[in-house]
Amino acid sequence: MISERHKARETALQALYELDLTAHPLVDVLAHSVAENNLSEEGDQFVRELVDGVVTHRMEIDEQIRQHAAAWPLEQLAMIDRNILRLAIYELLHNNKVPIKVAINEAVELAKDFGADSSPRFINGVLSSISHLATR
């Protein structure tokens, strides 16, 4: 059974993907993402917190991706991988509500579910190199 927080991370990832792909307003993306995924009030709040956090810190997060995945220009990364990284880096560096290992494992699971065959390994490598910056 999928945990509520994992389902919320999936929903947040889908919202971030849509924001990256379209010019839809954040408010609209969040409203329909939350409505479609039938989450609890706590899950809805977690989705909003994650998406708002990534959007707020996106420039800094993208700079971390550029530094720690230098062989892969940000614009050339698969959109799903880019948004999994953004979500996890937000949790690692700004959210501080879950252990580092949990944030990385959740991102790897998202990569297994939504990314290419090489995505989990790539995501794990980038996040492992960033994890030393996280303070707990």
mmCIF file with all atom_site columns, C-alpha atoms in Angstrom:
data_model
loop_
_atom_site.group_PDB
_atom_site.id
_atom_site.type_symbol
_atom_site.label_atom_id
_atom_site.label_alt_id
_atom_site.label_comp_id
_atom_site.label_asym_id
_atom_site.label_entity_id
_atom_site.label_seq_id
_atom_site.pdbx_PDB_ins_code
_atom_site.Cartn_x
_atom_site.Cartn_y
_atom_site.Cartn_z
_atom_site.occupancy
_atom_site.B_iso_or_equiv
_atom_site.pdbx_formal_charge
_atom_site.auth_seq_id
_atom_site.auth_comp_id
_atom_site.auth_asym_id
_atom_site.auth_atom_id
_atom_site.pdbx_PDB_model_num
ATOM 1   C CA . MET A 1 1   ? 0.000  0.000  0.000   1.00 0.00 ? 1   MET A CA 1
ATOM 2   C CA . ILE A 1 2   ? 1.333  3.422  -0.960  1.00 0.00 ? 2   ILE A CA 1
ATOM 3   C CA . SER A 1 3   ? 1.796  5.809  1.951   1.00 0.00 ? 3   SER A CA 1
ATOM 4   C CA . GLU A 1 4   ? -0.059 9.114  1.942   1.00 0.00 ? 4   GLU A CA 1
ATOM 5   C CA . ARG A 1 5   ? 3.213  11.061 1.849   1.00 0.00 ? 5   ARG A CA 1
ATOM 6   C CA . HIS A 1 6   ? 4.493  9.055  -1.124  1.00 0.00 ? 6   HIS A CA 1
ATOM 7   C CA . LYS A 1 7   ? 1.230  9.670  -2.954  1.00 0.00 ? 7   LYS A CA 1
ATOM 8   C CA . ALA A 1 8   ? 1.576  13.373 -2.114  1.00 0.00 ? 8   ALA A CA 1
ATOM 9   C CA . ARG A 1 9   ? 5.108  13.385 -3.554  1.00 0.00 ? 9   ARG A CA 1
ATOM 10  C CA . GLU A 1 10  ? 3.789  11.751 -6.741  1.00 0.00 ? 10  GLU A CA 1
ATOM 11  C CA . THR A 1 11  ? 1.117  14.436 -6.957  1.00 0.00 ? 11  THR A CA 1
ATOM 12  C CA . ALA A 1 12  ? 3.684  17.185 -6.360  1.00 0.00 ? 12  ALA A CA 1
ATOM 13  C CA . LEU A 1 13  ? 5.905  15.691 -9.069  1.00 0.00 ? 13  LEU A CA 1
ATOM 14  C CA . GLN A 1 14  ? 3.011  15.667 -11.531 1.00 0.00 ? 14  GLN A CA 1
ATOM 15  C CA . ALA A 1 15  ? 2.233  19.299 -10.705 1.00 0.00 ? 15  ALA A CA 1
ATOM 16  C CA . LEU A 1 16  ? 5.880  20.336 -11.134 1.00 0.00 ? 16  LEU A CA 1
ATOM 17  C CA . TYR A 1 17  ? 6.024  18.472 -14.441 1.00 0.00 ? 17  TYR A CA 1
ATOM 18  C CA . GLU A 1 18  ? 2.932  20.311 -15.657 1.00 0.00 ? 18  GLU A CA 1
ATOM 19  C CA . LEU A 1 19  ? 4.360  23.654 -14.536 1.00 0.00 ? 19  LEU A CA 1
ATOM 20  C CA . ASP A 1 20  ? 7.594  22.886 -16.402 1.00 0.00 ? 20  ASP A CA 1
ATOM 21  C CA . LEU A 1 21  ? 5.724  21.853 -19.545 1.00 0.00 ? 21  LEU A CA 1
ATOM 22  C CA . THR A 1 22  ? 2.995  24.502 -19.721 1.00 0.00 ? 22  THR A CA 1
ATOM 23  C CA . ALA A 1 23  ? 2.258  28.099 -18.844 1.00 0.00 ? 23  ALA A CA 1
ATOM 24  C CA . HIS A 1 24  ? -0.635 27.132 -16.576 1.00 0.00 ? 24  HIS A CA 1
ATOM 25  C CA . PRO A 1 25  ? -0.946 29.245 -13.418 1.00 0.00 ? 25  PRO A CA 1
ATOM 26  C CA . LEU A 1 26  ? 0.407  27.635 -10.252 1.00 0.00 ? 26  LEU A CA 1
ATOM 27  C CA . VAL A 1 27  ? -2.917 28.046 -8.443  1.00 0.00 ? 27  VAL A CA 1
ATOM 28  C CA . ASP A 1 28  ? -4.773 26.162 -11.180 1.00 0.00 ? 28  ASP A CA 1
ATOM 29  C CA . VAL A 1 29  ? -2.194 23.388 -11.390 1.00 0.00 ? 29  VAL A CA 1
ATOM 30  C CA . LEU A 1 30  ? -2.291 22.840 -7.634  1.00 0.00 ? 30  LEU A CA 1
ATOM 31  C CA . ALA A 1 31  ? -6.086 22.937 -7.496  1.00 0.00 ? 31  ALA A CA 1
ATOM 32  C CA . HIS A 1 32  ? -6.635 20.269 -10.125 1.00 0.00 ? 32  HIS A CA 1
ATOM 33  C CA . SER A 1 33  ? -3.647 18.133 -9.044  1.00 0.00 ? 33  SER A CA 1
ATOM 34  C CA . VAL A 1 34  ? -4.924 17.929 -5.502  1.00 0.00 ? 34  VAL A CA 1
ATOM 35  C CA . ALA A 1 35  ? -8.532 17.369 -6.597  1.00 0.00 ? 35  ALA A CA 1
ATOM 36  C CA . GLU A 1 36  ? -7.596 14.525 -8.965  1.00 0.00 ? 36  GLU A CA 1
ATOM 37  C CA . ASN A 1 37  ? -5.550 12.560 -6.445  1.00 0.00 ? 37  ASN A CA 1
ATOM 38  C CA . ASN A 1 38  ? -8.022 12.199 -3.596  1.00 0.00 ? 38  ASN A CA 1
ATOM 39  C CA . LEU A 1 39  ? -5.570 12.927 -0.784  1.00 0.00 ? 39  LEU A CA 1
ATOM 40  C CA . SER A 1 40  ? -6.330 13.644 2.840   1.00 0.00 ? 40  SER A CA 1
ATOM 41  C CA . GLU A 1 41  ? -6.190 17.240 4.060   1.00 0.00 ? 41  GLU A CA 1
ATOM 42  C CA . GLU A 1 42  ? -2.685 16.535 5.374   1.00 0.00 ? 42  GLU A CA 1
ATOM 43  C CA . GLY A 1 43  ? -1.672 15.112 1.990   1.00 0.00 ? 43  GLY A CA 1
ATOM 44  C CA . ASP A 1 44  ? -3.104 18.137 0.174   1.00 0.00 ? 44  ASP A CA 1
ATOM 45  C CA . GLN A 1 45  ? -1.137 20.440 2.465   1.00 0.00 ? 45  GLN A CA 1
ATOM 46  C CA . PHE A 1 46  ? 2.065  18.456 1.886   1.00 0.00 ? 46  PHE A CA 1
ATOM 47  C CA . VAL A 1 47  ? 1.628  18.704 -1.917  1.00 0.00 ? 47  VAL A CA 1
ATOM 48  C CA . ARG A 1 48  ? 1.142  22.458 -1.681  1.00 0.00 ? 48  ARG A CA 1
ATOM 49  C CA . GLU A 1 49  ? 4.137  22.820 0.629   1.00 0.00 ? 49  GLU A CA 1
ATOM 50  C CA . LEU A 1 50  ? 6.392  20.832 -1.718  1.00 0.00 ? 50  LEU A CA 1
ATOM 51  C CA . VAL A 1 51  ? 5.308  22.572 -4.921  1.00 0.00 ? 51  VAL A CA 1
ATOM 52  C CA . ASP A 1 52  ? 5.380  26.048 -3.380  1.00 0.00 ? 52  ASP A CA 1
ATOM 53  C CA . GLY A 1 53  ? 8.825  25.302 -1.928  1.00 0.00 ? 53  GLY A CA 1
ATOM 54  C CA . VAL A 1 54  ? 10.254 24.129 -5.236  1.00 0.00 ? 54  VAL A CA 1
ATOM 55  C CA . VAL A 1 55  ? 8.793  27.120 -7.074  1.00 0.00 ? 55  VAL A CA 1
ATOM 56  C CA . THR A 1 56  ? 10.112 29.549 -4.452  1.00 0.00 ? 56  THR A CA 1
ATOM 57  C CA . HIS A 1 57  ? 13.640 28.070 -4.417  1.00 0.00 ? 57  HIS A CA 1
ATOM 58  C CA . ARG A 1 58  ? 13.802 26.957 -8.046  1.00 0.00 ? 58  ARG A CA 1
ATOM 59  C CA . MET A 1 59  ? 16.756 29.123 -9.095  1.00 0.00 ? 59  MET A CA 1
ATOM 60  C CA . GLU A 1 60  ? 18.886 27.899 -6.193  1.00 0.00 ? 60  GLU A CA 1
ATOM 61  C CA . ILE A 1 61  ? 17.756 24.303 -6.708  1.00 0.00 ? 61  ILE A CA 1
ATOM 62  C CA . ASP A 1 62  ? 18.545 24.452 -10.426 1.00 0.00 ? 62  ASP A CA 1
ATOM 63  C CA . GLU A 1 63  ? 21.999 25.802 -9.607  1.00 0.00 ? 63  GLU A CA 1
ATOM 64  C CA . GLN A 1 64  ? 22.592 22.769 -7.375  1.00 0.00 ? 64  GLN A CA 1
ATOM 65  C CA . ILE A 1 65  ? 21.606 20.502 -10.254 1.00 0.00 ? 65  ILE A CA 1
ATOM 66  C CA . ARG A 1 66  ? 23.988 22.358 -12.576 1.00 0.00 ? 66  ARG A CA 1
ATOM 67  C CA . GLN A 1 67  ? 26.848 21.976 -10.093 1.00 0.00 ? 67  GLN A CA 1
ATOM 68  C CA . HIS A 1 68  ? 26.271 18.328 -9.196  1.00 0.00 ? 68  HIS A CA 1
ATOM 69  C CA . ALA A 1 69  ? 25.220 17.026 -12.615 1.00 0.00 ? 69  ALA A CA 1
ATOM 70  C CA . ALA A 1 70  ? 27.636 19.133 -14.625 1.00 0.00 ? 70  ALA A CA 1
ATOM 71  C CA . ALA A 1 71  ? 27.844 16.602 -17.461 1.00 0.00 ? 71  ALA A CA 1
ATOM 72  C CA . TRP A 1 72  ? 24.104 17.047 -18.045 1.00 0.00 ? 72  TRP A CA 1
ATOM 73  C CA . PRO A 1 73  ? 22.931 20.546 -18.967 1.00 0.00 ? 73  PRO A CA 1
ATOM 74  C CA . LEU A 1 74  ? 19.752 21.277 -17.007 1.00 0.00 ? 74  LEU A CA 1
ATOM 75  C CA . GLU A 1 75  ? 17.757 22.016 -20.147 1.00 0.00 ? 75  GLU A CA 1
ATOM 76  C CA . GLN A 1 76  ? 18.762 18.658 -21.648 1.00 0.00 ? 76  GLN A CA 1
ATOM 77  C CA . LEU A 1 77  ? 17.789 16.523 -18.662 1.00 0.00 ? 77  LEU A CA 1
ATOM 78  C CA . ALA A 1 78  ? 14.639 14.507 -19.076 1.00 0.00 ? 78  ALA A CA 1
ATOM 79  C CA . MET A 1 79  ? 11.848 16.688 -17.723 1.00 0.00 ? 79  MET A CA 1
ATOM 80  C CA . ILE A 1 80  ? 10.755 14.013 -15.257 1.00 0.00 ? 80  ILE A CA 1
ATOM 81  C CA . ASP A 1 81  ? 14.301 13.575 -13.895 1.00 0.00 ? 81  ASP A CA 1
ATOM 82  C CA . ARG A 1 82  ? 14.739 17.328 -13.590 1.00 0.00 ? 82  ARG A CA 1
ATOM 83  C CA . ASN A 1 83  ? 11.553 17.635 -11.557 1.00 0.00 ? 83  ASN A CA 1
ATOM 84  C CA . ILE A 1 84  ? 12.320 14.629 -9.353  1.00 0.00 ? 84  ILE A CA 1
ATOM 85  C CA . LEU A 1 85  ? 15.648 16.265 -8.566  1.00 0.00 ? 85  LEU A CA 1
ATOM 86  C CA . ARG A 1 86  ? 13.992 19.610 -7.853  1.00 0.00 ? 86  ARG A CA 1
ATOM 87  C CA . LEU A 1 87  ? 11.529 17.998 -5.480  1.00 0.00 ? 87  LEU A CA 1
ATOM 88  C CA . ALA A 1 88  ? 14.176 15.992 -3.620  1.00 0.00 ? 88  ALA A CA 1
ATOM 89  C CA . ILE A 1 89  ? 16.657 18.875 -3.429  1.00 0.00 ? 89  ILE A CA 1
ATOM 90  C CA . TYR A 1 90  ? 13.941 21.047 -1.929  1.00 0.00 ? 90  TYR A CA 1
ATOM 91  C CA . GLU A 1 91  ? 13.335 18.368 0.697   1.00 0.00 ? 91  GLU A CA 1
ATOM 92  C CA . LEU A 1 92  ? 17.063 17.951 1.353   1.00 0.00 ? 92  LEU A CA 1
ATOM 93  C CA . LEU A 1 93  ? 18.090 21.580 1.559   1.00 0.00 ? 93  LEU A CA 1
ATOM 94  C CA . HIS A 1 94  ? 15.003 23.556 2.528   1.00 0.00 ? 94  HIS A CA 1
ATOM 95  C CA . ASN A 1 95  ? 12.305 21.381 4.052   1.00 0.00 ? 95  ASN A CA 1
ATOM 96  C CA . ASN A 1 96  ? 14.378 19.463 6.627   1.00 0.00 ? 96  ASN A CA 1
ATOM 97  C CA . LYS A 1 97  ? 11.337 17.478 7.782   1.00 0.00 ? 97  LYS A CA 1
ATOM 98  C CA . VAL A 1 98  ? 12.477 14.038 6.652   1.00 0.00 ? 98  VAL A CA 1
ATOM 99  C CA . PRO A 1 99  ? 15.790 12.269 7.109   1.00 0.00 ? 99  PRO A CA 1
ATOM 100 C CA . ILE A 1 100 ? 18.231 12.616 4.207   1.00 0.00 ? 100 ILE A CA 1
ATOM 101 C CA . LYS A 1 101 ? 18.008 8.902  3.458   1.00 0.00 ? 101 LYS A CA 1
ATOM 102 C CA . VAL A 1 102 ? 14.202 9.081  3.198   1.00 0.00 ? 102 VAL A CA 1
ATOM 103 C CA . ALA A 1 103 ? 14.298 12.049 0.800   1.00 0.00 ? 103 ALA A CA 1
ATOM 104 C CA . ILE A 1 104 ? 16.784 10.235 -1.447  1.00 0.00 ? 104 ILE A CA 1
ATOM 105 C CA . ASN A 1 105 ? 14.914 6.913  -1.297  1.00 0.00 ? 105 ASN A CA 1
ATOM 106 C CA . GLU A 1 106 ? 11.608 8.597  -2.129  1.00 0.00 ? 106 GLU A CA 1
ATOM 107 C CA . ALA A 1 107 ? 13.212 10.307 -5.137  1.00 0.00 ? 107 ALA A CA 1
ATOM 108 C CA . VAL A 1 108 ? 14.709 7.030  -6.353  1.00 0.00 ? 108 VAL A CA 1
ATOM 109 C CA . GLU A 1 109 ? 11.285 5.371  -6.046  1.00 0.00 ? 109 GLU A CA 1
ATOM 110 C CA . LEU A 1 110 ? 9.714  8.184  -8.084  1.00 0.00 ? 110 LEU A CA 1
ATOM 111 C CA . ALA A 1 111 ? 12.450 7.696  -10.690 1.00 0.00 ? 111 ALA A CA 1
ATOM 112 C CA . LYS A 1 112 ? 11.683 3.953  -10.825 1.00 0.00 ? 112 LYS A CA 1
ATOM 113 C CA . ASP A 1 113 ? 7.981  4.656  -11.298 1.00 0.00 ? 113 ASP A CA 1
ATOM 114 C CA . PHE A 1 114 ? 8.169  7.570  -13.747 1.00 0.00 ? 114 PHE A CA 1
ATOM 115 C CA . GLY A 1 115 ? 11.662 7.789  -15.216 1.00 0.00 ? 115 GLY A CA 1
ATOM 116 C CA . ALA A 1 116 ? 13.740 5.860  -17.694 1.00 0.00 ? 116 ALA A CA 1
ATOM 117 C CA . ASP A 1 117 ? 15.713 2.725  -16.788 1.00 0.00 ? 117 ASP A CA 1
ATOM 118 C CA . SER A 1 118 ? 18.800 4.815  -15.969 1.00 0.00 ? 118 SER A CA 1
ATOM 119 C CA . SER A 1 119 ? 16.900 7.433  -13.956 1.00 0.00 ? 119 SER A CA 1
ATOM 120 C CA . PRO A 1 120 ? 17.064 5.838  -10.479 1.00 0.00 ? 120 PRO A CA 1
ATOM 121 C CA . ARG A 1 121 ? 20.835 5.509  -10.602 1.00 0.00 ? 121 ARG A CA 1
ATOM 122 C CA . PHE A 1 122 ? 21.284 9.029  -11.970 1.00 0.00 ? 122 PHE A CA 1
ATOM 123 C CA . ILE A 1 123 ? 18.932 10.534 -9.362  1.00 0.00 ? 123 ILE A CA 1
ATOM 124 C CA . ASN A 1 124 ? 20.643 8.637  -6.546  1.00 0.00 ? 124 ASN A CA 1
ATOM 125 C CA . GLY A 1 125 ? 24.094 9.793  -7.673  1.00 0.00 ? 125 GLY A CA 1
ATOM 126 C CA . VAL A 1 126 ? 23.184 13.461 -7.942  1.00 0.00 ? 126 VAL A CA 1
ATOM 127 C CA . LEU A 1 127 ? 21.314 13.506 -4.637  1.00 0.00 ? 127 LEU A CA 1
ATOM 128 C CA . SER A 1 128 ? 24.078 11.644 -2.830  1.00 0.00 ? 128 SER A CA 1
ATOM 129 C CA . SER A 1 129 ? 26.544 14.302 -3.917  1.00 0.00 ? 129 SER A CA 1
ATOM 130 C CA . ILE A 1 130 ? 24.188 17.069 -2.741  1.00 0.00 ? 130 ILE A CA 1
ATOM 131 C CA . SER A 1 131 ? 23.258 15.379 0.541   1.00 0.00 ? 131 SER A CA 1
ATOM 132 C CA . HIS A 1 132 ? 26.401 16.594 2.301   1.00 0.00 ? 132 HIS A CA 1
ATOM 133 C CA . LEU A 1 133 ? 24.998 20.143 2.037   1.00 0.00 ? 133 LEU A CA 1
ATOM 134 C CA . ALA A 1 134 ? 21.891 19.188 4.010   1.00 0.00 ? 134 ALA A CA 1
ATOM 135 C CA . THR A 1 135 ? 21.825 19.914 7.708   1.00 0.00 ? 135 THR A CA 1
ATOM 136 C CA . ARG A 1 136 ? 19.753 17.828 10.065  1.00 0.00 ? 136 ARG A CA 1
#
